[in-house]
Amino acid sequence: MPFTTQRKVRFQHCDPAGIVFYPRYFEMINSVVEDWFEEVVQRDFNQLHVESGTGVPTAAIDTQFHAPSRLGERLTFELAVQTVGRSSLTLQITAYCGEQKRLTSSSTLVYVDLKSGKSLPWTEAMRQHFIVENL
């Protein structure tokens, strides 16, 4: 079952036409990933980045925008794990407004040591929460 969360489209997300300016979607996607790490993986970004000196930078992202989102709408984001590697993780994120698909995004994150910048294997404590969804 995918992780699901909602985001309200706010004024800060919109361009002068009143629709979401595409870079703001990437901020929303990042906040969904951050919530997923906290709520599902049980490792919030403070624990990862500050306390542990590790991080999960995005190594690749491929996004399709299907329909515009407008100020005041509430978007539902679904996050599902596609693949898990030794130190990488590919996530599929889909956003809807009601039944209408607004975007799909596939992103690959890599677990790294922030000091050296080198990849690290996922810890078993984190890996146990990476349930691959059949999409």
XYZ file of N, CA, C and O in Angstrom:
540
model
N 0.846 -1.184 0.000
C 0.000 0.000 0.000
C 0.888 1.244 0.000
O 1.768 1.386 0.839
N 0.677 2.137 -0.935
C 1.527 3.337 -0.996
C 1.307 4.259 0.204
O 0.243 4.283 0.807
N 2.344 5.025 0.521
C 2.243 6.078 1.523
C 1.461 7.222 0.879
O 1.746 7.622 -0.250
N 0.468 7.751 1.588
C -0.384 8.812 1.059
C -0.383 10.001 2.002
O -0.473 9.830 3.220
N -0.279 11.194 1.424
C -0.330 12.429 2.190
C -0.919 13.518 1.305
O -1.002 13.344 0.091
N -1.326 14.603 1.902
C -1.930 15.690 1.129
C -1.141 16.981 1.283
O -0.490 17.210 2.305
N -1.252 17.813 0.262
C -0.664 19.145 0.258
C -1.692 20.105 -0.334
O -2.283 19.822 -1.372
N -1.864 21.229 0.319
C -2.732 22.273 -0.215
C -1.893 23.177 -1.111
O -0.775 23.548 -0.747
N -2.428 23.517 -2.281
C -1.739 24.442 -3.163
C -1.910 25.843 -2.584
O -3.017 26.352 -2.443
N -0.808 26.434 -2.229
C -0.799 27.757 -1.606
C -0.324 28.814 -2.611
O 0.251 28.495 -3.640
N -0.542 30.052 -2.249
C -0.129 31.181 -3.080
C 1.348 31.085 -3.431
O 1.750 31.368 -4.559
N 2.178 30.669 -2.486
C 3.627 30.568 -2.698
C 3.998 29.569 -3.788
O 5.096 29.623 -4.340
N 3.103 28.634 -4.098
C 3.368 27.619 -5.110
C 3.038 28.076 -6.525
O 3.426 27.411 -7.487
N 2.299 29.171 -6.654
C 1.699 29.539 -7.939
C 2.428 30.647 -8.684
O 3.049 31.524 -8.083
N 2.299 30.599 -9.997
C 2.810 31.669 -10.854
C 1.697 32.705 -11.049
O 0.595 32.541 -10.500
N 1.949 33.772 -11.795
C 0.921 34.802 -11.969
C -0.385 34.303 -12.606
O -1.423 34.935 -12.450
N -0.346 33.156 -13.280
C -1.564 32.598 -13.871
C -2.399 31.839 -12.842
O -3.487 31.361 -13.153
N -1.868 31.700 -11.621
C -2.607 31.014 -10.569
C -2.490 29.504 -10.599
O -3.251 28.803 -9.947
N -1.514 28.990 -11.373
C -1.278 27.544 -11.389
C 0.092 27.262 -10.777
O 0.946 28.140 -10.688
N 0.283 26.015 -10.341
C 1.551 25.657 -9.696
C 2.693 25.830 -10.702
O 2.663 25.290 -11.807
N 3.692 26.600 -10.282
C 4.918 26.793 -11.052
C 5.733 25.514 -10.867
O 6.008 25.093 -9.734
N 6.123 24.869 -11.968
C 6.651 23.508 -11.913
C 7.774 23.281 -10.894
O 7.821 22.212 -10.269
N 8.716 24.223 -10.633
C 9.738 23.928 -9.609
C 9.134 23.726 -8.217
O 9.716 23.025 -7.392
N 7.979 24.300 -7.967
C 7.333 24.138 -6.657
C 6.862 22.710 -6.449
O 6.784 22.231 -5.326
N 6.532 22.025 -7.553
C 6.174 20.609 -7.431
C 7.346 19.818 -6.851
O 7.145 18.903 -6.055
N 8.576 20.168 -7.259
C 9.736 19.445 -6.740
C 9.909 19.681 -5.246
O 10.340 18.782 -4.515
N 9.573 20.869 -4.784
C 9.588 21.125 -3.337
C 8.533 20.273 -2.643
O 8.779 19.719 -1.564
N 7.342 20.168 -3.243
C 6.292 19.322 -2.661
C 6.725 17.861 -2.649
O 6.537 17.161 -1.643
N 7.322 17.395 -3.758
C 7.804 16.014 -3.827
C 8.823 15.761 -2.719
O 8.762 14.742 -2.023
N 9.751 16.690 -2.530
C 10.751 16.521 -1.479
C 10.096 16.456 -0.099
O 10.507 15.662 0.752
N 9.076 17.280 0.132
C 8.411 17.247 1.441
C 7.664 15.930 1.650
O 7.591 15.428 2.772
N 7.135 15.347 0.575
C 6.480 14.036 0.669
C 7.518 12.975 1.035
O 7.286 12.132 1.909
N 8.677 13.014 0.380
C 9.753 12.063 0.687
C 10.197 12.235 2.142
O 10.386 11.245 2.866
N 10.334 13.469 2.574
C 10.746 13.742 3.952
C 9.724 13.180 4.946
O 10.095 12.551 5.944
N 8.437 13.374 4.676
C 7.389 12.811 5.543
C 7.428 11.296 5.545
O 7.254 10.654 6.587
N 7.656 10.681 4.381
C 7.725 9.222 4.273
C 8.886 8.682 5.109
O 8.712 7.698 5.844
N 10.042 9.324 5.025
C 11.174 8.882 5.842
C 10.825 8.955 7.330
O 11.149 8.036 8.087
N 10.178 10.022 7.747
C 9.827 10.164 9.158
C 8.751 9.172 9.593
O 8.885 8.497 10.615
N 7.677 9.068 8.819
C 6.513 8.290 9.240
C 6.619 6.799 8.947
O 6.091 5.988 9.706
N 7.288 6.429 7.858
C 7.362 5.017 7.470
C 8.727 4.416 7.795
O 8.815 3.365 8.431
N 9.786 5.090 7.369
C 11.143 4.570 7.578
C 11.599 4.800 9.019
O 12.514 4.159 9.500
N 10.935 5.708 9.700
C 11.216 6.044 11.100
C 12.601 6.658 11.282
O 13.278 6.433 12.276
N 12.998 7.449 10.278
C 14.253 8.205 10.325
C 13.949 9.587 9.761
O 13.877 9.760 8.550
N 13.755 10.579 10.623
C 13.467 11.912 10.105
C 14.749 12.530 9.558
O 15.855 12.037 9.787
N 14.594 13.595 8.795
C 15.755 14.195 8.139
C 16.741 14.798 9.133
O 17.924 14.894 8.831
N 16.300 15.194 10.319
C 17.245 15.656 11.336
C 18.131 14.493 11.770
O 19.349 14.645 11.874
N 17.529 13.330 12.024
C 18.325 12.156 12.397
C 19.303 11.786 11.293
O 20.466 11.484 11.563
N 18.827 11.781 10.052
C 19.686 11.402 8.929
C 20.817 12.404 8.706
O 21.987 12.030 8.684
N 20.447 13.664 8.521
C 21.406 14.662 8.065
C 22.261 15.261 9.183
O 23.451 15.476 8.993
N 21.659 15.550 10.310
C 22.386 16.238 11.377
C 23.022 15.242 12.342
O 24.232 15.262 12.561
N 22.211 14.370 12.901
C 22.720 13.452 13.925
C 23.627 12.365 13.353
O 24.645 12.035 13.953
N 23.260 11.796 12.198
C 24.017 10.678 11.637
C 25.062 11.083 10.606
O 25.909 10.274 10.234
N 24.967 12.307 10.103
C 25.921 12.741 9.079
C 25.736 12.021 7.760
O 26.679 11.863 6.985
N 24.516 11.564 7.510
C 24.203 10.886 6.259
C 23.123 11.689 5.539
O 22.563 12.627 6.090
N 22.841 11.315 4.321
C 21.807 12.003 3.572
C 21.269 11.132 2.463
O 21.786 10.034 2.212
N 20.228 11.628 1.814
C 19.594 10.888 0.725
C 19.359 11.829 -0.468
O 18.228 12.113 -0.836
N 20.442 12.309 -1.094
C 20.257 13.205 -2.227
C 19.589 12.494 -3.400
O 19.699 11.274 -3.560
N 18.909 13.287 -4.205
C 18.269 12.776 -5.408
C 19.319 12.659 -6.503
O 19.977 13.640 -6.856
N 19.477 11.456 -7.045
C 20.447 11.213 -8.111
C 19.811 11.326 -9.488
O 20.485 11.631 -10.467
N 18.498 11.076 -9.552
C 17.784 11.171 -10.829
C 16.314 11.441 -10.530
O 15.790 10.990 -9.510
N 15.680 12.185 -11.435
C 14.246 12.430 -11.304
C 13.662 12.591 -12.701
O 14.255 13.248 -13.560
N 12.543 11.930 -12.919
C 11.842 11.995 -14.200
C 10.381 12.275 -13.876
O 9.733 11.476 -13.189
N 9.880 13.415 -14.333
C 8.546 13.862 -13.944
C 7.724 14.234 -15.167
O 8.226 14.880 -16.079
N 6.465 13.809 -15.158
C 5.509 14.193 -16.179
C 4.394 14.984 -15.505
O 3.869 14.570 -14.465
N 4.032 16.099 -16.119
C 2.963 16.954 -15.615
C 1.740 16.719 -16.493
O 1.779 16.980 -17.691
N 0.671 16.208 -15.904
C -0.504 15.797 -16.676
C -1.568 16.877 -16.784
O -2.260 16.951 -17.795
N -1.724 17.671 -15.742
C -2.745 18.724 -15.735
C -2.320 19.776 -14.711
O -1.641 19.461 -13.740
N -2.718 21.025 -14.922
C -2.327 22.077 -13.980
C -3.064 21.953 -12.646
O -4.189 21.448 -12.587
N -2.396 22.413 -11.605
C -3.018 22.504 -10.278
C -3.147 23.976 -9.946
O -2.276 24.779 -10.280
N -4.232 24.313 -9.264
C -4.554 25.716 -9.028
C -4.593 26.050 -7.537
O -4.806 25.177 -6.698
N -4.407 27.331 -7.276
C -4.443 27.861 -5.923
C -5.678 27.368 -5.179
O -6.781 27.412 -5.699
N -5.458 26.861 -3.965
C -6.537 26.406 -3.104
C -6.889 24.935 -3.238
O -7.586 24.397 -2.378
N -6.423 24.279 -4.289
C -6.733 22.860 -4.445
C -5.935 22.033 -3.433
O -4.885 22.444 -2.957
N -6.467 20.868 -3.121
C -5.786 19.931 -2.225
C -5.335 18.743 -3.065
O -6.149 18.083 -3.696
N -4.023 18.521 -3.072
C -3.444 17.426 -3.844
C -3.149 16.243 -2.934
O -2.642 16.418 -1.822
N -3.433 15.066 -3.424
C -3.093 13.834 -2.730
C -1.874 13.237 -3.416
O -1.889 13.011 -4.628
N -0.825 13.019 -2.639
C 0.411 12.429 -3.151
C 0.501 10.984 -2.661
O 0.294 10.714 -1.477
N 0.814 10.094 -3.586
C 1.046 8.687 -3.249
C 2.499 8.354 -3.569
O 2.972 8.645 -4.663
N 3.192 7.756 -2.603
C 4.587 7.364 -2.763
C 4.678 5.856 -2.631
O 4.176 5.281 -1.662
N 5.303 5.212 -3.616
C 5.521 3.764 -3.578
C 6.971 3.477 -3.938
O 7.555 4.151 -4.794
N 7.551 2.492 -3.287
C 8.921 2.069 -3.578
C 8.893 1.199 -4.830
O 8.138 0.232 -4.904
N 9.709 1.560 -5.819
C 9.804 0.771 -7.049
C 10.915 -0.264 -6.964
O 10.702 -1.424 -7.264
N 12.131 0.196 -6.595
C 13.268 -0.718 -6.489
C 14.160 -0.297 -5.332
O 14.211 0.882 -4.968
N 14.851 -1.282 -4.782
C 15.808 -1.033 -3.703
C 17.136 -1.667 -4.107
O 17.194 -2.845 -4.436
N 18.188 -0.839 -4.095
C 19.528 -1.341 -4.361
C 20.344 -1.359 -3.083
O 19.808 -1.159 -1.981
N 21.629 -1.579 -3.206
C 22.510 -1.609 -2.036
C 22.473 -0.272 -1.303
O 22.354 -0.218 -0.096
N 22.552 0.815 -2.085
C 22.560 2.150 -1.486
C 21.585 3.104 -2.182
O 21.535 4.280 -1.856
N 20.807 2.587 -3.117
C 19.859 3.433 -3.849
C 18.427 2.963 -3.620
O 18.186 1.846 -3.156
N 17.527 3.853 -3.969
C 16.103 3.602 -3.756
C 15.364 4.384 -4.833
O 15.595 5.583 -4.989
N 14.523 3.712 -5.602
C 13.722 4.404 -6.613
C 12.283 4.461 -6.147
O 11.695 3.434 -5.801
N 11.755 5.685 -6.124
C 10.406 5.943 -5.637
C 9.522 6.427 -6.768
O 9.961 7.205 -7.619
N 8.277 5.991 -6.778
C 7.271 6.490 -7.716
C 6.322 7.365 -6.919
O 5.740 6.907 -5.922
N 6.169 8.611 -7.332
C 5.269 9.538 -6.654
C 4.241 10.024 -7.668
O 4.597 10.464 -8.765
N 2.971 9.912 -7.284
C 1.876 10.352 -8.134
C 1.035 11.334 -7.339
O 0.762 11.100 -6.164
N 0.647 12.435 -7.987
C -0.208 13.426 -7.335
C -1.541 13.485 -8.064
O -1.593 13.450 -9.298
N -2.606 13.574 -7.280
C -3.968 13.660 -7.796
C -4.683 14.835 -7.149
O -4.390 15.204 -6.018
N -5.652 15.358 -7.868
C -6.652 16.250 -7.283
C -7.971 15.560 -7.564
O -8.391 15.466 -8.733
N -8.573 15.017 -6.511
C -9.722 14.149 -6.721
C -9.263 12.931 -7.499
O -8.286 12.289 -7.136
N -9.923 12.645 -8.603
C -9.557 11.501 -9.439
C -8.586 11.875 -10.556
O -8.058 11.003 -11.231
N -8.356 13.185 -10.749
C -7.514 13.630 -11.856
C -6.034 13.579 -11.489
O -5.602 14.198 -10.516
N -5.278 12.848 -12.304
C -3.829 12.759 -12.104
C -3.198 14.081 -12.529
O -3.466 14.586 -13.608
N -2.369 14.628 -11.658
C -1.697 15.890 -11.951
C -0.229 15.693 -12.328
O 0.291 16.400 -13.164
N 0.450 14.756 -11.672
C 1.845 14.489 -12.036
C 2.226 13.082 -11.631
O 1.625 12.490 -10.733
N 3.221 12.562 -12.340
C 3.884 11.323 -11.932
C 5.380 11.610 -11.950
O 5.873 12.324 -12.826
N 6.065 11.062 -10.966
C 7.490 11.313 -10.849
C 8.188 10.061 -10.337
O 7.730 9.442 -9.378
N 9.266 9.713 -10.982
C 10.109 8.618 -10.526
C 11.440 9.241 -10.122
O 12.062 9.954 -10.912
N 11.847 8.997 -8.875
C 13.116 9.578 -8.421
C 13.968 8.516 -7.748
O 13.458 7.627 -7.075
N 15.262 8.634 -7.967
C 16.229 7.729 -7.354
C 17.018 8.499 -6.313
O 17.600 9.547 -6.613
N 17.003 7.988 -5.089
C 17.760 8.556 -3.981
C 18.940 7.647 -3.696
O 18.866 6.440 -3.899
N 20.009 8.228 -3.192
C 21.189 7.451 -2.816
C 21.543 7.793 -1.376
O 21.606 8.966 -1.004
N 21.759 6.768 -0.573
C 22.145 6.934 0.823
C 23.648 7.198 0.853
O 24.444 6.389 0.366
N 24.045 8.358 1.386
C 25.458 8.749 1.350
C 25.958 9.233 2.704
O 25.185 9.690 3.546
N 27.265 9.146 2.864
C 27.969 9.777 3.968
C 28.193 11.224 3.540
O 28.816 11.478 2.507
N 27.667 12.177 4.306
C 27.747 13.578 3.900
C 29.168 14.130 3.905
O 29.496 15.009 3.116
N 30.013 13.605 4.761
C 31.393 14.117 4.839
C 32.208 13.696 3.618
O 32.875 14.512 3.003
N 32.130 12.421 3.265
C 32.933 11.920 2.138
C 32.194 12.010 0.803
O 32.823 12.001 -0.247
N 30.859 12.048 0.853
C 30.064 12.049 -0.371
C 29.931 10.670 -1.001
O 29.350 10.515 -2.067
N 30.449 9.644 -0.315
C 30.400 8.273 -0.847
C 29.117 7.571 -0.418
O 28.594 7.801 0.664
N 28.645 6.696 -1.297
C 27.425 5.949 -0.987
C 27.674 4.951 0.136
O 28.792 4.472 0.335
N 26.604 4.669 0.861
C 26.625 3.713 1.966
C 25.535 2.681 1.737
O 24.491 3.008 1.153
N 25.708 1.461 2.221
C 24.596 0.510 2.143
C 23.493 0.935 3.119
O 23.771 1.471 4.191
N 22.238 0.714 2.718
C 21.123 1.002 3.618
C 21.286 0.191 4.900
O 21.722 -0.953 4.856
N 20.931 0.781 6.009
C 20.942 0.015 7.252
C 19.783 -0.977 7.217
O 18.778 -0.742 6.541
N 19.920 -2.060 7.931
C 18.837 -3.045 7.978
C 17.586 -2.438 8.600
O 16.467 -2.746 8.198
N 17.772 -1.551 9.579
C 16.626 -0.892 10.227
C 15.822 -0.074 9.222
O 14.590 -0.022 9.313
N 16.491 0.557 8.266
C 15.770 1.316 7.233
C 15.227 0.376 6.161
O 14.070 0.488 5.747
N 16.056 -0.544 5.722
C 15.684 -1.452 4.627
C 14.396 -2.221 4.935
O 13.601 -2.480 4.039
N 14.172 -2.546 6.192
C 12.969 -3.324 6.532
C 11.678 -2.571 6.226
O 10.622 -3.183 6.120
N 11.757 -1.253 6.055
C 10.576 -0.444 5.755
C 10.388 -0.195 4.257
O 9.386 0.394 3.859
N 11.339 -0.643 3.442
C 11.262 -0.425 1.992
C 10.488 -1.564 1.351
O 11.058 -2.518 0.853
N 9.199 -1.462 1.339
C 8.347 -2.496 0.764
C 8.100 -2.134 -0.701
O 7.493 -1.115 -1.006
N 8.600 -2.972 -1.596
C 8.470 -2.709 -3.032
C 7.026 -2.942 -3.433
O 6.438 -3.986 -3.154
N 6.446 -1.924 -4.078
C 5.063 -1.991 -4.555
C 5.062 -2.453 -6.002
O 5.907 -2.053 -6.792
N 4.114 -3.303 -6.336
C 3.912 -3.700 -7.729
C 3.032 -2.658 -8.394
O 1.859 -2.560 -8.099
N 3.641 -1.834 -9.244
C 2.907 -0.734 -9.888
C 2.325 -1.148 -11.207
O 2.842 -1.814 -11.974
